[in-house]
Amino acid sequence: MKLTSAKSLAFAAILSATLMLSLAYYWPIQEAYHPLNPDWNGCSKVANATLNLTLLFSYRIPLPNQPSLLAIIGPSTIFTKDEIAEIRSFLEAGGTVLLADDFGTGNTLLKGLNVSAQFSGKPLADLYYYSKAPRFPLISVFSPSPITANVTTLVLNLPAYIDITNSSRVTKLASSSPFSFVDLNGNGRSSPNETISSYPVLVDIEIGRGSLILVSDPSMFVNEMIDLYDNMQLFENLLRMGGDSLIFDVVHLEKAPLTDSRIMLRDDVKLLRDFLFFSKYSVYVQSVIVALVLVMSFSFQLIRVAKGRRTGK
Amino acid sequence: MSRNLRRALFAVIVIGLILPTFYIVASSLRDRSLGISLRDYQYSDATVAKPTEADIQAILSSLEQTINPENLTFLRDKLSGIAQFPASKDDPLADYIRTLSNFTDNMGAIDAKLQAARASIASGKTEQALAEVRQLNELRDRTRPLLRSLYSLLNRVESRYKIDTTNQLQKMKALDLLFQKYSKQIDQLSSKLKTQQGFTQTVLSLNASKQEVFIDEVFQVYGFLKTENGTALAGRNITIAWSINQTIVRLTDFEGKFEADLSFPVGFPAGSTKIEATFEPEGSDKGAYLASSSFLQIQVVYRSSYISASIYPTIARPLNFVYVTGNLSTVSKEPLENRTIVMQLDGSYLGNTTTNTSGSFWFRFSVPRTLSNGTHTVLAIFNTTGDRVAPSNATLPFVVQLLQSEVLLRVDRLSLFSGMQLTVNGTISYVNTTYNKATAAMSGNVTVYVDEIPYGNATVNDDGSFVHVMQLPIGLSFGSHSIRVQYSPDEPWIHSSETATRIFVYNTPLIVLATIGSVTAVFSGTYLVRRNRRAALITAAPMQESTTLEEPVHIEELSRETLISEIGAEVDNGAKIRRAYALAQSLIQLRLGETPRESETPSEYLSRVMKTAPDIKDALERLVGLFELAEYSPYPIGSAQSREATEVLLKLREEIETVK
């Protein structure tokens, strides 16, 4: 076959596109707290806790009106006015929002919603009640609530705590042990300026007909931590409040530039694959494709023969 | 192919191969650099840390600040829910905190119930008050053992964590006093209720001949039983309770006095203890008098004992025998014979020995091979279970000296591809050069770690050398990796050692992918460039049969002006020369019938044309020279050379015209 410029260009483009798409499809999602990241720092286990999962790539599409749990875990980008307004509408309509953050950007949402609590942004450790090391404090002081039902102990991973400015508008659901302290220098040991006290780590704020649940540690929901103690039970309780429907915010996660596009590509490929191989029309679709290929090959040969006759070759 | 097309092709290849590779490498590097982020730690990698003495001291200080007998609300709030926390079963601190929480809750309940009972009495609700006093008694019975537990648990905390609990003990005593106060108030309420029902109040006093007694020492307690008006009650039984469940009954004389000689048996815990005298009306007294009781606190102490001991040798190696000798006596030098001395090494049980008639003892042990380099402590403990003397101990430090070793590590290459073999070798040597190597050949084995993951073991030869060949995993990521070798000696007196180096690994699949991409790009580019050049050569030349057949070029079309304009249409100088050469070939073909062949070189073409037309040799030879320069030379072609090519072509045209 004689390679013309156009053919070379087409070949290079197809090769490039195939390589790019293959890489985009197969390269794993590695972002922390991402629901499709199966590694230790991903949230694939909580995402798989329900069959009714929606990944939220943008707040331009309105959130559903029926009860759902909107999980915002480990936000790293600030919330815009439009996003805050959308979340407020969702809450007022009876939705449940889980905002799990420690040193991220969750406070921009709390400020926008004008609630009487915010994440302290200071690390919390425990002198005595911890798992493995003081930076993994255990939480066993709970207020009775559907959110804390059957939850005896939680384990956190380098959490912050929640600063409550007006306790009458915020329900404290869980606090650290009286021997926890703000580990300002991060050495896991208490210093004279690091106050030993009990700090709130889980609160509930009613907004409209909905609930805004604040957890001062996103890492308690990552794959490595979720199966420890009653961490999964807490998430299941939240999920139950949201009618077993989970909307996972990936808009505010810290991501590599093409991650969202790659996820969409994966979804499209999955959709196409399901349509081609697993749908009730798959047999017909496959037949049509085979027929088209045959017709095109035959037509191509016919055109070549006709052209050969015209040029005398 | 146009330049734009080439650029587009190049861009597609770059986007298709290099960008994804960059994306992967950048992501991989980013992930490695963020291995430990600010927001979370990998739980499975975390090492287990136990609370230090400072932590425990800080916890107790935190409790001390909150314990206020005047107001237990803060303490109750602080400890609320503490019972839910999981804690290790054998940790006395967890039990202490939990017991303190329960005690505080009970004290809060007693306080509230006392107020309720007083209110019921004041409002004349006697039945309700009686029920509340009954509940108070039950609460008191439940709380008393908790208070006792707190003392013993605090003791255990002190010995377990080797911390000072004096302040905490003072707070405990303050809580104890509060409990006694509440207890008295409960008794008073109970008596008040009975007085209201027509009974005579009795008053019982109790005193002791000494406030501090030794174990086994006899001392006297005495007291009086009177009515609240001061009338002595004679011939009544007074029950005196002391020690552990010991009671004695004494009869009051005509003055209402009673007395008894008491002593505390061996085994009774030292410290403050309570002696309680109780009067319970019997027979006809039951309908006339109220019960009464009284107690006093007394300090029980043991006679002090003293161990004088020594250890030999004070510097030893693992498996060496170490001897401990000593003597046990009272502080007044009275030997204590047939007593058991327990030996502990760094807090772990070693064994025990018994003192002889002069109180002397000796003990021998072999230094465990697991002991680390440095100072260790042997503790000779005299425990006084069932003895009249107090426990004592002696601390005997000794030094364990291990031979230091060092690892010299070599790798056969510092950079390699993943999946390749890497040979790790080296030698183990003693740091202490005074050690006689000849008497103890090296032995043991080394463990090789790649990025802290064990990848294999190698045995150390007698001369200290070792070799380990391993195959790196194909998927090992691109970048620098650590190779660490840890030497584990067989001999217990040799200290293990380790060293590390770094290698740079090129991820083979990534390199293969990039190479395939690069080679494809180079080949595609080369092919397209060559194809473009050849097409430029052939375009004007009439050697393509089809072109000649379909559209024959006439000599009139190759006029002087046409040639100049054709060459001038080219942009760069090299292209102008190649164009001039192609036009010369067209001229020669049209005039002389010599068609250029695809298989022949310009020089072969020149030789062939020379045979037909030797007159044009000079001009054609020069043009061929210029063409070869433009086509194959790496040097840039100047405008002078392209101008010369045009002039030579015009000259050639004129010379061809004259050829017959």
Coordinates of N, CA, C and O in Angstrom, one line a residue, chain A residues 2-6 8-9 11-13 15-17 19-20 23 27 30-33 40-41 74-76 100-104 127-136 138-141 152-153 155 157-158 175-179 188-190 196-197 217-219 222 224-225 228-229 254-259 262, chain B residues 1-2 5 8-10 12-17 19-21 23-25 27-28 30-31 34-35 37-52 54-56 58-60 62-63 78-82 84-88 91-95 97-98 161 510 513 517 520 524 527-528 531 550:
Chain A
K2 N 0.5 2.2 -0.8 CA 1.3 3.4 -0.9 C 0.8 4.4 0.2 O -0.4 4.7 0.3
L3 N 1.8 4.8 1.1 CA 1.4 5.7 2.2 C 1.4 7.1 1.7 O 2.4 7.7 1.4
T4 N 0.3 7.8 1.6 CA 0.2 9.2 1.3 C 0.3 10.0 2.6 O 0.2 9.4 3.7
S5 N 0.4 11.3 2.4 CA 0.5 12.2 3.6 C -0.8 12.0 4.5 O -0.7 11.9 5.7
A6 N -1.9 12.0 3.8 CA -3.2 12.0 4.5 C -3.3 10.7 5.3 O -3.7 10.6 6.4
S8 N -0.7 8.8 6.3 CA 0.2 8.9 7.4 C -0.4 9.6 8.6 O -0.3 9.2 9.8
L9 N -1.0 10.8 8.3 CA -1.5 11.6 9.3 C -2.7 10.9 10.0 O -2.7 10.9 11.3
F11 N -3.0 7.7 10.2 CA -2.5 6.6 11.0 C -1.9 7.1 12.3 O -2.2 6.5 13.4
A12 N -1.2 8.2 12.2 CA -0.6 8.7 13.5 C -1.7 9.2 14.4 O -1.6 9.0 15.6
A13 N -2.7 9.8 13.9 CA -3.8 10.3 14.7 C -4.5 9.1 15.4 O -4.8 9.2 16.6
L15 N -3.3 6.1 16.0 CA -2.3 5.5 17.0 C -2.3 6.3 18.2 O -2.4 5.8 19.4
S16 N -2.2 7.7 18.0 CA -2.1 8.6 19.2 C -3.4 8.5 20.0 O -3.4 8.4 21.2
A17 N -4.5 8.6 19.3 CA -5.8 8.6 20.0 C -6.0 7.2 20.8 O -6.4 7.2 21.9
L19 N -3.7 5.2 21.9 CA -2.8 5.2 23.1 C -3.3 6.1 24.2 O -3.3 5.7 25.4
M20 N -3.7 7.3 23.8 CA -4.2 8.2 24.8 C -5.5 7.7 25.6 O -5.6 7.7 26.8
L23 N -4.6 4.7 27.8 CA -4.0 5.2 29.1 C -5.0 5.9 30.0 O -5.1 5.6 31.2
W27 N -5.3 3.8 33.4 CA -4.5 4.4 34.5 C -5.4 4.6 35.7 O -6.4 5.2 35.6
Q30 N -6.0 8.0 41.5 CA -5.1 7.9 42.7 C -5.4 9.1 43.6 O -4.7 9.2 44.7
E31 N -6.4 9.9 43.4 CA -6.6 11.1 44.2 C -7.2 10.6 45.6 O -8.0 9.8 45.7
A32 N -6.7 11.3 46.6 CA -7.1 11.0 48.0 C -8.6 11.4 48.1 O -9.1 12.3 47.5
Y33 N -9.4 10.5 48.8 CA -10.8 10.7 49.1 C -11.7 10.4 47.8 O -12.9 10.7 47.9
W40 N -5.5 2.8 49.6 CA -5.8 3.0 51.0 C -6.4 4.3 51.3 O -7.2 4.5 52.2
N41 N -6.0 5.4 50.5 CA -6.5 6.7 50.8 C -7.7 7.1 49.9 O -8.1 8.3 49.9
G74 N -13.3 15.6 52.4 CA -12.0 16.2 52.1 C -11.9 17.2 51.0 O -11.1 17.1 50.1
P75 N -12.8 18.3 51.1 CA -12.8 19.3 50.1 C -11.5 20.1 50.0 O -10.9 20.4 51.1
S76 N -11.0 20.4 48.8 CA -9.8 21.1 48.7 C -9.9 22.4 47.9 O -8.9 23.1 47.8
A100 N -17.1 16.3 55.7 CA -16.0 15.8 56.5 C -14.8 16.5 56.0 O -14.3 16.4 54.9
D101 N -14.2 17.3 56.9 CA -13.0 18.1 56.6 C -12.2 18.2 57.8 O -12.6 18.1 58.9
D102 N -10.9 18.5 57.6 CA -10.0 18.9 58.8 C -9.3 20.2 58.4 O -9.4 21.2 59.1
F103 N -8.4 20.1 57.4 CA -7.6 21.2 57.1 C -7.8 21.7 55.7 O -7.0 22.4 55.1
G104 N -9.0 21.4 55.2 CA -9.3 21.8 53.8 C -10.1 23.1 53.7 O -9.9 24.0 54.5
L127 N -4.1 11.6 74.5 CA -3.0 11.1 75.3 C -3.2 9.6 75.7 O -2.2 8.9 75.9
Y128 N -4.4 9.1 75.7 CA -4.6 7.8 76.3 C -5.6 6.9 75.4 O -5.3 5.7 75.2
Y129 N -6.7 7.5 75.0 CA -7.6 6.7 74.3 C -7.4 6.8 72.8 O -7.9 7.7 72.1
Y130 N -6.5 6.0 72.3 CA -6.2 6.0 70.9 C -5.9 4.6 70.3 O -5.7 3.7 71.1
S131 N -5.9 4.5 69.0 CA -5.5 3.2 68.4 C -4.2 3.4 67.8 O -4.0 4.2 66.9
K132 N -3.2 2.6 68.2 CA -1.9 2.6 67.7 C -1.0 3.8 68.1 O 0.0 3.7 68.7
A133 N -1.5 5.0 67.8 CA -0.7 6.2 68.1 C -1.7 7.3 68.4 O -2.8 7.3 68.0
P134 N -1.2 8.3 69.2 CA -2.0 9.4 69.6 C -2.7 10.2 68.5 O -3.8 10.8 68.7
R135 N -2.2 10.1 67.2 CA -2.8 10.8 66.1 C -4.0 10.0 65.6 O -4.7 10.5 64.7
F136 N -4.3 8.8 66.1 CA -5.5 8.1 65.8 C -6.4 8.0 67.0 O -6.6 6.9 67.6
L138 N -9.5 7.7 69.6 CA -10.8 7.0 69.6 C -11.9 7.9 70.1 O -11.6 8.7 71.0
I139 N -13.0 7.7 69.6 CA -14.2 8.5 70.0 C -15.2 7.6 70.5 O -15.7 6.7 69.8
S140 N -15.6 7.8 71.8 CA -16.7 6.9 72.4 C -17.7 7.7 73.1 O -18.5 7.1 73.8
V141 N -17.6 9.0 73.1 CA -18.6 9.8 73.8 C -19.6 10.3 72.8 O -19.3 11.2 72.0
T152 N -20.4 2.6 68.7 CA -19.8 2.6 70.1 C -18.5 3.3 70.1 O -18.2 4.1 71.0
T153 N -17.7 3.1 69.1 CA -16.4 3.7 69.0 C -16.0 4.0 67.6 O -16.2 3.2 66.7
V155 N -12.7 5.6 65.1 CA -11.3 5.9 65.2 C -11.0 7.0 64.0 O -11.5 6.8 62.9
N157 N -8.3 9.8 62.1 CA -6.9 9.8 61.6 C -6.4 11.3 61.4 O -6.8 11.9 60.5
L158 N -5.6 11.7 62.4 CA -5.2 13.1 62.4 C -6.3 14.0 62.2 O -6.3 14.8 61.2
S175 N -17.8 13.6 70.9 CA -16.7 14.4 71.3 C -15.5 13.5 71.6 O -15.7 12.3 71.8
S176 N -14.3 14.0 71.6 CA -13.1 13.3 71.9 C -13.1 13.0 73.4 O -13.9 13.6 74.2
S177 N -12.2 12.2 73.8 CA -12.0 11.9 75.2 C -11.6 13.1 76.0 O -11.0 14.0 75.4
P178 N -11.8 13.1 77.3 CA -11.3 14.3 78.1 C -9.8 14.4 78.1 O -9.3 15.4 78.6
F179 N -9.1 13.4 77.6 CA -7.6 13.5 77.6 C -7.1 13.8 76.2 O -5.9 13.4 75.9
G188 N 2.6 14.5 68.7 CA 1.8 13.4 69.3 C 1.9 13.4 70.9 O 1.5 12.5 71.5
R189 N 2.6 14.4 71.4 CA 2.7 14.5 72.9 C 2.2 15.9 73.3 O 2.4 16.9 72.6
S190 N 1.6 15.9 74.5 CA 1.0 17.2 74.9 C 2.1 18.1 75.5 O 3.0 17.7 76.2
I196 N -5.5 20.2 77.3 CA -6.1 18.8 77.4 C -7.6 19.0 77.7 O -7.9 19.6 78.7
S197 N -8.4 18.6 76.8 CA -9.9 18.7 77.0 C -10.6 17.8 76.0 O -10.0 17.2 75.2
D217 N -12.9 15.0 60.4 CA -11.9 14.2 59.9 C -12.4 13.5 58.6 O -13.2 12.6 58.7
P218 N -11.9 13.8 57.5 CA -12.3 13.1 56.3 C -11.7 11.7 56.2 O -12.2 10.8 55.6
S219 N -10.5 11.6 56.8 CA -9.8 10.3 56.6 C -10.5 9.1 57.3 O -10.1 8.0 57.0
V222 N -11.8 6.9 54.6 CA -10.9 6.3 53.5 C -10.9 4.8 53.7 O -11.2 4.3 54.8
E224 N -8.8 2.5 54.2 CA -8.0 1.9 55.2 C -8.7 2.0 56.6 O -8.5 1.2 57.5
M225 N -9.4 3.1 56.8 CA -10.0 3.4 58.1 C -11.4 3.0 58.3 O -11.9 2.8 59.4
L228 N -12.5 0.0 60.4 CA -12.1 0.0 61.8 C -13.2 0.4 62.7 O -13.9 1.4 62.4
Y229 N -13.3 -0.2 63.8 CA -14.3 0.1 64.9 C -15.7 0.3 64.2 O -16.0 -0.5 63.4
E254 N -9.1 17.4 45.5 CA -7.9 17.8 44.8 C -7.6 16.8 43.8 O -7.5 15.6 44.1
K255 N -7.6 17.2 42.5 CA -7.5 16.2 41.4 C -6.4 16.6 40.4 O -6.1 17.7 40.3
A256 N -5.9 15.5 39.7 CA -5.1 15.8 38.5 C -6.0 16.4 37.5 O -7.2 16.2 37.5
P257 N -5.4 17.1 36.5 CA -6.2 17.9 35.6 C -7.2 17.1 34.8 O -8.3 17.5 34.5
L258 N -6.9 15.8 34.4 CA -7.8 15.1 33.4 C -8.7 14.1 34.1 O -9.3 13.3 33.5
T259 N -8.6 14.0 35.5 CA -9.3 12.9 36.1 C -10.8 12.9 35.8 O -11.4 11.8 35.5
R262 N -11.4 11.6 32.4 CA -11.1 10.1 32.3 C -12.3 9.3 32.9 O -12.7 8.3 32.4
Chain B
M1 N 4.5 16.7 0.7 CA 3.7 17.1 1.9 C 4.1 18.5 2.4 O 5.3 18.8 2.5
S2 N 3.1 19.3 2.7 CA 3.4 20.7 3.1 C 4.0 20.7 4.5 O 3.9 19.8 5.3
L5 N 1.4 20.4 7.2 CA 1.0 19.0 7.4 C 2.0 18.3 8.3 O 1.6 17.5 9.2
A8 N 1.5 19.3 11.8 CA 0.3 18.7 12.3 C 0.6 17.3 12.8 O 0.2 16.8 13.8
L9 N 1.3 16.5 11.9 CA 1.7 15.2 12.1 C 2.5 15.1 13.4 O 2.3 14.2 14.3
F10 N 3.5 15.9 13.4 CA 4.4 15.9 14.6 C 3.7 16.2 15.9 O 3.9 15.6 16.9
V12 N 0.5 15.7 16.5 CA -0.3 14.5 16.9 C 0.5 13.5 17.6 O 0.1 12.9 18.6
I13 N 1.7 13.2 17.1 CA 2.6 12.2 17.7 C 3.0 12.7 19.1 O 3.0 11.9 20.1
V14 N 3.3 14.0 19.2 CA 3.7 14.5 20.5 C 2.6 14.3 21.5 O 2.7 13.8 22.6
I15 N 1.4 14.7 21.1 CA 0.2 14.7 22.0 C -0.1 13.2 22.3 O -0.4 12.9 23.5
G16 N 0.0 12.4 21.3 CA -0.4 11.0 21.5 C 0.6 10.2 22.3 O 0.2 9.2 23.0
L17 N 1.9 10.5 22.3 CA 2.9 9.7 23.0 C 3.5 10.4 24.2 O 3.6 9.8 25.3
L19 N 2.8 13.4 25.8 CA 1.9 13.9 26.9 C 1.4 12.9 27.8 O 1.5 13.0 29.0
P20 N 0.9 11.7 27.3 CA 0.4 10.7 28.2 C 1.5 10.2 29.1 O 1.4 10.0 30.3
T21 N 2.7 10.0 28.5 CA 3.9 9.6 29.3 C 4.2 10.6 30.4 O 4.4 10.2 31.5
Y23 N 2.2 12.7 31.7 CA 1.1 12.6 32.6 C 1.3 11.5 33.7 O 1.2 11.8 34.9
I24 N 1.7 10.4 33.2 CA 1.9 9.2 34.1 C 3.1 9.5 35.0 O 3.0 9.3 36.2
V25 N 4.2 9.9 34.4 CA 5.4 10.1 35.2 C 5.1 11.2 36.2 O 5.5 11.1 37.4
S27 N 2.3 12.2 37.5 CA 1.4 11.7 38.6 C 2.1 10.8 39.5 O 2.0 10.9 40.8
S28 N 3.0 9.9 39.0 CA 3.7 9.0 39.8 C 4.6 9.7 40.7 O 4.7 9.4 41.9
R30 N 4.4 12.8 41.7 CA 3.6 13.6 42.6 C 3.1 12.7 43.8 O 3.2 13.1 45.0
D31 N 2.6 11.5 43.4 CA 2.1 10.6 44.5 C 3.2 10.2 45.4 O 3.0 10.2 46.6
L34 N 4.1 13.0 47.8 CA 3.0 13.3 48.8 C 2.7 12.0 49.6 O 1.7 11.8 50.0
G35 N 3.7 11.1 49.7 CA 3.5 9.9 50.4 C 2.9 10.1 51.8 O 2.0 9.4 52.2
S37 N 1.0 12.9 53.6 CA 0.4 14.2 53.4 C 0.1 14.8 54.8 O 0.2 14.1 55.8
L38 N -0.4 16.0 54.8 CA -0.7 16.7 56.0 C -2.0 16.1 56.6 O -2.2 16.1 57.8
R39 N -2.9 15.6 55.7 CA -4.2 15.3 56.1 C -4.4 14.0 56.7 O -5.4 13.7 57.5
D40 N -3.6 13.0 56.3 CA -3.8 11.7 56.9 C -2.5 10.8 56.8 O -1.7 11.1 56.0
Y41 N -2.5 9.9 57.7 CA -1.4 9.0 57.8 C -1.9 7.6 57.4 O -3.0 7.3 57.6
Q42 N -1.0 6.8 56.9 CA -1.4 5.4 56.5 C -1.4 4.6 57.8 O -0.4 4.4 58.5
Y43 N -2.6 4.2 58.2 CA -2.8 3.6 59.5 C -2.0 2.3 59.6 O -1.4 2.0 60.7
S44 N -2.0 1.5 58.5 CA -1.3 0.2 58.6 C 0.2 0.4 58.8 O 0.9 -0.5 59.2
D45 N 0.7 1.5 58.4 CA 2.2 1.8 58.5 C 2.5 2.3 59.9 O 3.7 2.4 60.3
A46 N 1.5 2.7 60.7 CA 1.8 3.4 61.9 C 2.3 2.4 63.0 O 1.9 1.2 63.0
T47 N 3.3 2.8 63.7 CA 3.8 1.9 64.8 C 3.0 2.1 66.1 O 2.5 3.2 66.3
V48 N 2.9 1.1 66.8 CA 2.1 1.1 68.1 C 2.9 1.9 69.1 O 4.1 1.6 69.4
A49 N 2.3 2.9 69.7 CA 3.0 3.8 70.7 C 2.2 3.6 72.0 O 1.0 3.7 72.0
K50 N 3.0 3.4 73.1 CA 2.3 3.3 74.4 C 2.4 4.6 75.1 O 3.4 5.4 74.9
P51 N 1.5 4.9 76.0 CA 1.6 6.2 76.7 C 2.8 6.2 77.5 O 3.2 5.3 78.2
T52 N 3.5 7.4 77.5 CA 4.7 7.5 78.3 C 4.4 8.0 79.7 O 3.2 8.3 80.0
A54 N 5.2 10.7 81.0 CA 4.7 12.1 80.9 C 3.3 12.2 80.5 O 2.5 13.0 81.1
D55 N 2.8 11.3 79.6 CA 1.4 11.2 79.3 C 0.5 10.9 80.5 O -0.5 11.6 80.7
I56 N 0.9 9.9 81.2 CA 0.1 9.5 82.4 C 0.1 10.6 83.4 O -1.0 10.9 84.0
A58 N 0.4 13.7 82.8 CA -0.5 14.8 82.2 C -2.0 14.4 82.4 O -2.8 15.3 82.8
I59 N -2.3 13.2 82.3 CA -3.7 12.7 82.5 C -4.1 12.9 83.9 O -5.2 13.5 84.2
L60 N -3.2 12.5 84.8 CA -3.6 12.7 86.3 C -3.6 14.1 86.7 O -4.5 14.5 87.4
S62 N -4.5 16.5 84.7 CA -5.8 17.0 84.1 C -6.9 16.7 85.0 O -7.9 17.5 85.3
L63 N -6.9 15.4 85.6 CA -7.9 15.0 86.6 C -7.9 15.9 87.8 O -8.9 16.3 88.3
K78 N -16.7 15.8 82.9 CA -15.5 15.4 82.2 C -15.4 13.9 81.9 O -15.0 13.5 80.8
L79 N -15.9 13.2 82.9 CA -15.8 11.7 82.8 C -17.0 11.0 82.2 O -17.1 9.8 82.1
S80 N -18.0 11.8 81.9 CA -19.2 11.2 81.3 C -18.9 10.5 80.0 O -18.3 11.0 79.2
G81 N -19.4 9.3 80.0 CA -19.2 8.5 78.8 C -17.8 7.8 78.7 O -17.5 7.0 77.8
I82 N -17.0 8.0 79.7 CA -15.6 7.4 79.7 C -15.7 5.9 79.7 O -14.8 5.2 79.2
Q84 N -17.4 4.0 78.1 CA -17.6 3.4 76.7 C -16.3 3.2 76.0 O -16.2 2.5 75.0
F85 N -15.2 3.9 76.4 CA -14.0 3.8 75.7 C -13.3 2.5 75.8 O -13.2 1.9 76.9
P86 N -12.9 1.9 74.7 CA -12.1 0.6 74.8 C -10.8 0.9 75.4 O -10.1 1.9 75.1
A87 N -10.4 0.0 76.3 CA -9.0 0.1 76.9 C -8.5 -1.3 77.2 O -9.3 -2.2 77.4
S88 N -7.2 -1.4 77.3 CA -6.6 -2.7 77.6 C -7.0 -3.1 79.0 O -7.1 -2.3 79.9
D91 N -4.7 -2.6 82.2 CA -4.1 -1.3 82.5 C -4.9 -0.7 83.7 O -6.0 -0.4 83.6
P92 N -4.1 -0.5 84.8 CA -4.8 0.0 86.0 C -5.4 1.4 85.8 O -6.3 1.8 86.5
L93 N -4.7 2.2 84.9 CA -5.2 3.6 84.7 C -6.6 3.6 84.1 O -7.4 4.4 84.6
A94 N -6.8 2.7 83.2 CA -8.2 2.7 82.6 C -9.2 2.3 83.7 O -10.3 2.9 83.7
D95 N -8.9 1.4 84.5 CA -9.8 1.0 85.6 C -10.0 2.1 86.6 O -11.1 2.4 87.1
I97 N -9.7 5.4 86.0 CA -10.6 6.4 85.4 C -12.0 6.0 85.4 O -12.9 6.8 85.7
R98 N -12.2 4.7 85.0 CA -13.6 4.2 85.0 C -14.2 4.2 86.4 O -15.4 4.6 86.6
Y161 N 3.5 2.7 86.2 CA 4.1 3.8 85.3 C 5.2 4.5 86.0 O 5.8 5.5 85.4
L510 N 7.6 1.6 30.9 CA 7.4 3.0 30.6 C 8.5 3.4 29.5 O 8.2 4.1 28.5
L513 N 7.5 1.8 26.2 CA 6.4 2.6 25.6 C 6.9 3.9 25.0 O 6.6 4.2 23.8
G517 N 7.2 4.8 21.0 CA 6.6 6.1 20.6 C 7.6 7.0 19.8 O 7.4 7.5 18.7
T520 N 8.6 5.3 16.5 CA 7.5 5.5 15.5 C 7.5 7.0 15.0 O 7.4 7.2 13.8
S524 N 8.3 7.8 11.2 CA 7.2 8.4 10.4 C 7.7 9.7 9.9 O 7.5 10.1 8.7
Y527 N 10.4 9.1 7.1 CA 9.7 8.6 5.9 C 9.0 9.7 5.2 O 9.1 9.9 4.0
L528 N 8.3 10.6 5.9 CA 7.5 11.6 5.3 C 8.4 12.7 4.7 O 8.1 13.2 3.6
R531 N 10.0 11.2 1.5 CA 8.9 11.1 0.5 C 8.7 12.5 -0.1 O 8.5 12.6 -1.3
E550 N 0.5 11.6 -20.4 CA -0.8 12.4 -20.4 C -0.6 13.8 -20.7 O -1.4 14.4 -21.4

